[in-house]
Coordinates of C-alpha atoms and ligand atoms in Angstrom, one line a residue:
X1 CA 9.4 24.8 2.5
X2 CA 7.8 21.6 1.9
X3 CA 4.3 21.8 -0.1
X4 CA 0.7 21.1 2.0
X5 CA -0.9 18.0 0.5
X6 CA -3.8 16.2 2.1
X7 CA -4.4 12.7 1.5
X8 CA -6.3 11.1 4.4
X9 CA -7.3 7.5 5.2
X10 CA -6.2 6.3 1.3
X11 CA -3.2 3.9 3.1
X12 CA -1.2 6.3 0.5
X13 CA -2.8 4.5 -2.9
X14 CA -1.4 5.7 -5.9
X15 CA 1.1 8.2 -3.7
X16 CA 4.5 8.6 -5.3
X17 CA 6.7 9.3 -2.3
X18 CA 10.2 8.6 -3.6
X19 CA 12.0 7.2 -7.0
X20 CA 13.8 4.0 -7.4
X21 CA 15.4 1.7 -9.4
X22 CA 15.1 -1.6 -8.0
X23 CA 11.7 -2.6 -9.6
X24 CA 8.5 -1.3 -11.5
X25 CA 4.8 -2.6 -11.4
X26 CA 2.0 -2.0 -14.1
X27 CA -0.9 -2.9 -11.7
X28 CA -3.5 -2.9 -14.7
X29 CA -1.6 -4.7 -17.2
X30 CA 0.2 -6.9 -14.9
X31 CA 3.6 -6.6 -15.2
X32 CA 6.7 -6.9 -12.4
X33 CA 10.3 -5.6 -13.6
X34 CA 13.2 -6.2 -11.4
X35 CA 16.4 -3.9 -12.9
X36 CA 15.0 -3.8 -16.0
X37 CA 13.8 -7.7 -16.4
X38 CA 10.6 -9.2 -16.6
X39 CA 9.7 -11.3 -13.6
X40 CA 9.0 -14.0 -16.3
X41 CA 12.2 -14.1 -17.3
X42 CA 13.9 -14.3 -14.2
X43 CA 11.7 -17.0 -13.0
X44 CA 12.3 -19.2 -16.1
X45 CA 16.4 -18.3 -16.5
X46 CA 17.7 -16.8 -13.2
X47 CA 18.5 -18.6 -10.2
X48 CA 17.6 -16.7 -6.4
X49 CA 21.3 -15.9 -6.1
X50 CA 21.6 -14.3 -9.4
X51 CA 18.3 -12.4 -8.5
X52 CA 19.6 -11.3 -5.3
X53 CA 23.2 -10.0 -7.1
X54 CA 21.1 -8.3 -9.5
X55 CA 18.4 -6.8 -7.0
X56 CA 21.5 -5.6 -4.6
X57 CA 23.8 -4.5 -7.8
X58 CA 21.6 -3.3 -10.3
X59 CA 22.8 -5.7 -13.3
X60 CA 23.1 -9.4 -13.6
X61 CA 26.1 -11.2 -12.7
X62 CA 29.0 -12.4 -15.4
X63 CA 30.4 -15.9 -14.2
X64 CA 33.2 -14.9 -12.7
X65 CA 30.7 -12.3 -10.3
X66 CA 28.4 -14.7 -9.5
X67 CA 30.4 -17.2 -8.2
X68 CA 32.4 -15.0 -6.3
X69 CA 28.6 -13.5 -4.7
X70 CA 28.1 -17.7 -3.6
X71 CA 31.1 -18.2 -2.5
X72 CA 30.8 -14.5 -0.1
X73 CA 26.9 -16.1 1.3
X74 CA 28.4 -19.3 1.7
X75 CA 31.4 -17.8 4.0
X76 CA 29.5 -15.8 5.9
X77 CA 26.2 -18.6 6.5
X78 CA 27.2 -19.8 9.9
X79 CA 25.3 -18.4 12.8
X80 CA 27.2 -16.8 15.9
X81 CA 27.0 -19.0 18.8
X82 CA 25.2 -16.5 21.2
X83 CA 22.8 -16.4 18.5
X84 CA 21.8 -20.3 19.0
X85 CA 22.0 -20.1 22.6
X86 CA 19.3 -17.4 22.4
X87 CA 17.3 -19.2 20.8
X88 CA 17.4 -22.4 22.8
X89 CA 15.9 -19.9 25.3
X90 CA 13.1 -18.8 23.7
X91 CA 9.6 -20.2 24.2
X92 CA 9.4 -23.3 21.5
X93 CA 5.6 -22.5 20.8
X94 CA 6.6 -18.8 19.2
X95 CA 5.5 -17.8 16.1
X96 CA 8.6 -18.0 13.8
X97 CA 8.2 -14.3 12.2
X98 CA 8.2 -12.9 16.1
X99 CA 11.1 -15.0 16.2
X100 CA 12.6 -13.5 12.8
X101 CA 12.0 -10.0 13.9
X102 CA 13.8 -10.8 17.6
X103 CA 17.0 -12.6 16.1
X104 CA 17.5 -10.3 13.2
X105 CA 19.3 -7.4 15.5
X106 CA 21.2 -10.1 17.3
X107 CA 22.8 -11.2 13.8
X108 CA 23.8 -6.9 14.3
X109 CA 25.7 -7.5 17.4
X110 CA 28.6 -9.1 15.6
X111 CA 28.4 -7.6 11.9
X112 CA 32.1 -5.9 11.7
X113 CA 30.4 -3.2 9.3
X114 CA 27.7 -2.3 11.6
X115 CA 29.3 1.9 12.3
X116 CA 30.3 2.2 8.5
X117 CA 27.8 4.3 6.6
X118 CA 29.4 3.5 3.3
X119 CA 27.5 1.7 0.2
X120 CA 30.8 -1.3 0.3
X121 CA 29.6 -1.7 4.1
X122 CA 25.8 -2.1 3.5
X123 CA 26.3 -4.6 0.6
X124 CA 28.6 -6.9 2.8
X125 CA 25.9 -6.4 5.2
X126 CA 22.8 -7.5 3.0
X127 CA 25.2 -10.4 1.9
X128 CA 25.1 -11.5 5.6
X129 CA 21.4 -11.2 5.8
X130 CA 20.2 -12.6 2.7
X131 CA 22.4 -15.6 3.7
X132 CA 21.8 -16.3 7.1
X133 CA 17.9 -15.7 7.1
X134 CA 17.2 -19.2 5.6
X135 CA 19.9 -20.6 8.6
X136 CA 17.8 -18.9 10.9
X137 CA 14.2 -20.0 10.3
X138 CA 16.0 -23.7 9.8
X139 CA 17.1 -23.7 12.9
X140 CA 14.6 -22.3 14.8
X141 CA 12.2 -25.0 13.5
X142 CA 15.0 -27.7 14.6
X143 CA 15.1 -25.9 17.9
X144 CA 11.4 -25.6 18.5
X145 CA 11.2 -29.7 18.0
X146 CA 14.0 -30.5 20.4
X147 CA 16.6 -31.3 17.6
X148 CA 20.0 -30.6 16.8
X149 CA 20.5 -27.9 14.2
X150 CA 21.8 -28.9 11.4
X151 CA 25.5 -28.0 9.6
X152 CA 25.2 -26.2 5.8
X153 CA 26.0 -28.4 3.6
X154 CA 28.0 -26.0 0.9
X155 CA 27.5 -28.4 -1.9
X156 CA 24.0 -27.2 -1.8
X157 CA 22.1 -24.7 -3.3
X158 CA 20.8 -21.6 -1.8
X159 CA 17.1 -23.3 -1.6
X160 CA 18.0 -27.0 -1.3
X161 CA 20.7 -26.3 1.4
X162 CA 17.3 -24.9 3.3
X163 CA 15.0 -27.5 2.6
X164 CA 18.0 -29.8 4.1
X165 CA 18.4 -27.9 7.4
X166 CA 14.8 -27.8 7.4
X167 CA 13.6 -30.7 7.1
X168 CA 16.8 -33.0 7.7
X169 CA 16.7 -34.7 4.2
X170 CA 18.6 -33.5 0.9
X171 CA 15.5 -32.3 -1.5
X172 CA 14.8 -33.6 -4.9
X173 CA 16.5 -31.1 -7.7
X174 CA 13.2 -30.8 -9.0
X175 CA 11.9 -29.8 -5.6
X176 CA 14.7 -27.3 -4.8
X177 CA 14.5 -26.1 -8.1
X178 CA 10.8 -25.1 -7.4
X179 CA 11.4 -23.6 -4.3
X180 CA 14.4 -21.5 -5.8
X181 CA 12.3 -20.2 -8.1
X182 CA 9.6 -19.2 -5.8
X183 CA 12.2 -17.1 -3.7
X184 CA 12.8 -15.3 -7.2
X185 CA 8.9 -15.0 -7.4
X186 CA 9.0 -13.3 -4.2
X187 CA 12.0 -11.1 -4.1
X188 CA 10.8 -7.6 -4.7
X189 CA 8.0 -5.6 -5.1
X190 CA 8.4 -1.7 -4.4
X191 CA 7.0 0.0 -2.2
X192 CA 4.7 -2.6 -0.4
X193 CA 4.0 -2.0 2.9
X194 CA 7.3 -4.3 4.6
X195 CA 9.8 -2.7 1.9
X196 CA 8.3 0.7 2.8
X197 CA 8.8 0.3 6.8
X198 CA 12.3 -0.5 6.2
X199 CA 12.9 2.5 4.0
X200 CA 11.4 4.8 6.3
X201 CA 13.0 3.3 9.6
X202 CA 16.7 4.0 7.7
X203 CA 15.4 6.9 6.6
X204 CA 16.1 7.8 9.9
X205 CA 20.1 6.7 9.1
X206 CA 19.2 3.6 11.5
X207 CA 21.6 0.9 10.2
X208 CA 19.9 -2.3 7.9
X209 CA 19.4 -4.7 10.5
X210 CA 16.6 -2.7 12.2
X211 CA 15.3 -1.4 9.0
X212 CA 14.6 -5.2 8.4
X213 CA 13.7 -6.4 11.5
X214 CA 10.4 -3.4 10.9
X215 CA 10.0 -5.3 7.3
X216 CA 9.4 -8.5 9.4
X217 CA 7.2 -7.2 11.5
X218 CA 4.9 -5.5 8.5
X219 CA 5.3 -8.7 6.5
X220 CA 3.7 -11.2 9.1
X221 CA 0.5 -9.2 8.8
X222 CA -2.6 -11.1 7.2
X223 CA -3.2 -8.8 4.3
X224 CA 0.8 -8.4 3.6
X225 CA 2.7 -11.6 3.9
X226 CA 1.4 -13.8 6.4
X227 CA -1.8 -14.4 3.9
X228 CA 0.0 -17.3 2.8
X229 CA -0.1 -19.7 6.2
X230 CA -3.9 -18.1 6.3
X231 CA -4.6 -19.3 2.7
X232 CA -3.4 -22.7 3.8
X233 CA -5.5 -22.5 7.0
X234 CA -8.8 -22.1 4.6
X235 CA -7.8 -24.6 2.1
X236 CA -7.2 -27.1 5.2
X237 CA -10.8 -26.0 6.4
X238 CA -12.2 -26.5 2.9
X239 CA -11.0 -30.0 2.2
X240 CA -14.5 -31.3 3.2
X241 CA -16.5 -28.6 1.9
X242 CA -18.6 -29.5 -0.6
X243 CA -20.4 -26.3 -1.6
X244 CA -17.7 -24.1 -2.2
X245 CA -19.7 -21.2 -3.7
X246 CA -21.9 -21.5 -0.1
X247 CA -18.8 -21.2 1.6
X248 CA -17.6 -18.3 -0.5
X249 CA -21.0 -16.1 -0.6
X250 CA -21.8 -16.7 3.5
X251 CA -18.2 -15.6 4.1
X252 CA -18.3 -12.4 1.7
X253 CA -21.7 -11.7 3.7
X254 CA -20.4 -11.4 7.2
X255 CA -18.1 -9.1 5.5
X256 CA -14.9 -11.7 6.0
X257 CA -12.0 -11.7 3.3
X258 CA -11.0 -14.5 1.2
X259 CA -7.3 -14.8 1.8
X260 CA -5.0 -15.0 -1.4
X261 CA -7.1 -12.7 -3.3
X262 CA -6.7 -9.0 -4.2
X263 CA -4.1 -6.6 -4.5
X264 CA -3.9 -3.0 -3.4
X265 CA -1.4 -2.4 -6.9
X266 CA -2.8 -5.3 -9.2
X267 CA -6.0 -5.2 -10.7
X268 CA -5.5 -8.2 -13.1
X269 CA -4.2 -11.5 -12.6
X270 CA -0.8 -10.8 -10.7
X271 CA 2.1 -12.4 -12.9
X272 CA 3.9 -14.4 -9.6
X273 CA 0.2 -16.0 -9.3
X274 CA 0.6 -17.4 -12.7
X275 CA 3.7 -19.0 -12.2
X276 CA 2.7 -20.5 -8.9
X277 CA -0.7 -22.2 -9.9
X278 CA 1.3 -24.2 -12.9
X279 CA 3.7 -25.2 -10.2
X280 CA 1.5 -26.5 -7.8
X281 CA -0.5 -28.4 -10.7
X282 CA 3.0 -29.6 -12.2
X283 CA 3.7 -30.6 -8.4
X284 CA -0.1 -32.1 -7.5
X285 CA 0.0 -34.3 -10.8
X286 CA 3.9 -35.4 -9.7
X287 CA 3.2 -36.2 -6.4
X288 CA -0.4 -37.8 -6.6
X289 CA -1.6 -34.5 -4.1
X290 CA -3.9 -33.0 -7.5
X291 CA -6.3 -32.4 -4.8
X292 CA -4.8 -28.8 -3.5
X293 CA -4.9 -27.4 -6.9
X294 CA -8.1 -28.7 -7.9
X295 CA -9.2 -27.0 -4.8
X296 CA -7.6 -23.7 -5.1
X297 CA -8.9 -23.8 -8.5
X298 CA -12.3 -24.1 -7.9
X299 CA -12.0 -21.7 -4.7
X300 CA -10.6 -19.3 -7.3
X301 CA -13.4 -19.2 -9.9
X302 CA -16.0 -19.5 -7.2
X303 CA -14.8 -16.1 -5.7
X304 CA -14.3 -14.7 -9.1
X305 CA -17.5 -15.2 -9.9
X306 CA -18.9 -14.2 -6.4
X307 CA -17.1 -11.0 -7.1
X308 CA -18.5 -10.2 -10.4
X309 CA -21.9 -10.8 -9.2
X310 CA -21.2 -8.3 -6.8
X311 CA -20.0 -6.0 -9.1
X312 CA -16.3 -6.0 -7.7
X313 CA -14.0 -6.5 -10.9
X314 CA -10.3 -6.7 -10.6
X315 CA -9.7 -9.0 -7.1
X316 CA -7.7 -11.9 -8.5
X317 CA -5.1 -14.5 -7.2
X318 CA -2.3 -12.7 -5.7
X319 CA 1.7 -14.1 -5.1
X320 CA 0.0 -15.5 -1.6
X321 CA -3.0 -17.5 -2.5
X322 CA -1.1 -20.6 -5.1
X323 CA 2.5 -20.1 -3.1
X324 CA 0.2 -21.6 0.1
X325 CA -0.6 -25.1 -1.6
X326 CA 3.1 -25.0 -3.2
X327 CA 4.9 -24.5 -0.3
X328 CA 2.6 -27.2 1.7
X329 CA 3.5 -29.9 -0.9
X330 CA 7.3 -29.5 -0.2
X331 CA 6.0 -30.0 3.5
X332 CA 7.0 -26.5 4.5
X333 CA 4.8 -26.0 7.7
X334 CA 2.2 -23.4 7.8
X335 CA 3.7 -21.3 9.8
X336 CA 7.0 -21.2 8.4
X337 CA 5.1 -20.3 4.7
X338 CA 5.6 -16.3 5.9
X339 CA 9.2 -16.9 7.1
X340 CA 9.8 -18.4 3.9
X341 CA 8.4 -15.1 1.9
X342 CA 10.6 -13.1 4.5
X343 CA 13.8 -15.0 3.3
X344 CA 13.0 -14.2 -0.7
X345 CA 12.3 -11.0 0.1
X346 CA 15.1 -9.9 2.1
X347 CA 17.3 -9.6 -0.5
X348 CA 14.6 -6.6 -1.9
X349 CA 14.6 -5.2 1.2
X350 CA 18.5 -4.7 1.5
X351 CA 18.5 -3.3 -2.0
X352 CA 15.6 -1.2 -1.2
X353 CA 17.8 0.2 1.8
X354 CA 20.6 0.7 0.1
X355 CA 19.2 3.0 -2.1
X356 CA 17.1 4.7 0.8
X357 CA 20.8 5.9 2.5
X358 CA 22.6 6.5 -0.6
X359 CA 20.6 8.2 -2.9
X360 CA 21.0 6.6 -6.3
X361 CA 18.0 7.3 -7.8
X362 CA 16.9 10.7 -5.3
X363 CA 18.5 13.9 -5.3
X364 CA 19.3 13.5 -1.7
X365 CA 17.9 10.6 0.6
X366 CA 14.9 12.4 2.8
X367 CA 14.0 11.6 6.4
X368 CA 10.1 10.4 5.8
X369 CA 7.8 12.6 8.1
X370 CA 4.1 12.8 7.2
X371 CA 1.5 15.1 9.5
X372 CA -1.9 13.5 10.5
X373 CA -4.7 15.7 11.2
X374 CA -5.4 15.8 14.7
X375 CA -8.8 15.3 15.5
X376 CA -8.7 14.9 19.0
X377 CA -9.7 17.6 22.0
X378 CA -7.8 20.6 22.5
X379 CA -6.7 21.9 25.9
X380 CA -5.1 25.3 26.9
X381 CA -5.5 26.3 23.6
X382 CA -8.6 27.5 21.2
X383 CA -10.3 28.7 24.7
X384 CA -10.2 25.8 26.9
X385 CA -8.1 25.1 29.7
X386 CA -6.9 22.3 32.4
X387 CA -10.0 21.1 34.6
X388 CA -8.4 18.5 36.8
X389 CA -10.2 14.8 36.5
X390 CA -13.0 14.1 38.5
X391 CA -11.5 13.1 42.4
X392 CA -8.6 14.9 41.8
X393 CA -7.0 18.0 42.6
Ligands
COA401 C1 -4.3 -7.0 -0.5 C2 -6.0 -6.3 -0.2 C3 -5.9 -5.6 1.6 C4 -6.1 -5.0 -1.1 O1 -7.2 -4.3 -0.5 P1 -7.5 -3.0 -1.1 O2 -6.3 -1.9 -1.6 O3 -8.7 -2.5 -0.2 O4 -8.3 -3.6 -2.4 P2 -9.5 -3.1 -3.4 O5 -9.4 -1.2 -3.4 O6 -9.3 -3.6 -5.0 O7 -10.7 -3.4 -2.8 C5 -11.8 -3.3 -3.1 C6 -13.2 -4.0 -2.3 O8 -12.9 -5.5 -2.5 C7 -12.5 -6.0 -1.4 N1 -12.2 -7.2 -1.4 C8 -10.1 -6.9 -1.8 N2 -10.5 -8.2 -1.4 C9 -10.6 -9.1 -1.4 C10 -10.6 -10.7 -0.8 N3 -9.8 -10.6 -0.9 N4 -11.8 -10.8 -0.1 C11 -13.3 -10.1 0.0 N5 -12.9 -8.8 0.0 C12 -12.4 -8.2 -0.8 C13 -12.2 -4.7 -0.8 O9 -12.4 -4.9 1.1 C14 -12.8 -4.0 -1.1 O10 -14.0 -3.7 -0.4 P3 -15.6 -2.4 -0.8 O11 -14.9 -1.5 -1.5 O12 -16.9 -2.6 -0.1 O13 -14.4 -1.5 0.5 C15 -7.2 -6.5 -0.2 O14 -7.3 -7.4 -1.4 C16 -7.4 -8.2 1.0 O15 -7.2 -8.1 2.1 N6 -6.9 -9.3 0.3 C17 -7.1 -10.7 1.3 C18 -5.3 -10.7 1.5 C19 -4.0 -10.7 0.9 O16 -4.3 -12.0 0.4 N7 -3.0 -9.9 1.2 C20 -2.0 -10.6 0.5 C21 -1.8 -9.3 -0.3 S1 -0.4 -9.5 -1.5

């Protein structure tokens, strides 16, 4: 019999609901670990493909294992024809996160492993999702502009191929490597809202695609992955504003939020944001677009000062703050910034779904089923009885 505990209206902050071996955060010290490796080391030394393998399998791949994994991804990249045909019929001004969320269940329909509830079958499904999500995002971007969907180029890395299929131009190595690092940085983050959504859905024994579609829905919100696009909107609006401290003060006085700042777990600088701030600086200098890094730093410093003057500590840049100018300088359209987050986080979602289903870190998987306290009216109970609404018998 489960013990009854009441933790209401806290967004479950600080409540431990499961064991995990996938990733770890120390929010006070600003530490993030995937499967025992510090994010700083992975961002510096590993590719996204290595990190995806790590998250799914628990250890970094040896050379042969990485080659096999990459080959597996290449083989399943192609989107089924019926998916492309469906995309062509959808309204072209649809939000790309809605498109992604709607298209993922379509991918389930031709997955040969869908009905097999084994770990191996789920790893195969994960490989298909990791390989296909970027293709899907790029295909949608081409289709909505009335352009042909480009074939993937198997000689390119995962990140480079995405940029090629998106823009129709092979990116410079440095740009592709920077995007690859961004994908590493976003690949997992313990029990954030989207990962918890994925895990909660598959705890009912729903399949991986159902879980991932739920994760995409959760990620789209402005308090989660949707923040990066809103950071860029803010920066574009602030480009012509000279009094940044005044703008920050007015925004906070009006109850508004400064997007890309603050975090439910980190109470110090998000370790991913440090990398992205440096990347934005380097890219800006190379491209003659220093203004985006400079403006972001001014907003960061102005906001930290304003928060401090209001006695609010620990509200620092999160992963979405500097990824916005980085993606903008990569010419990734603003409304594709959150889908780019998704094409990275897919590896973490799948790793967590597999953990949830096969209970690697727990004695047995459980169906999540919290309670809510009913604070509405009672009828037929507690002494009250049914009264027909006025005018009805
Ligand atoms: C992510 C977020 C929802 C975390 O919220 P949280 O868990 O409530 O964070 P905290 O408990 O540290 O917030 C403390 C206070 O600071 C405020 N605060 C936090 N981040 C803020 C921000 N970016 N702008 C303005 N105020 C903020 C909160 O509203 C809260 O105010 P209150 O005490 O008057 O109610 C919040 O920081 C936020 O909305 N950030 C902007 C959106 C964003 O960047 N999301 C991406 C997250 S990765």
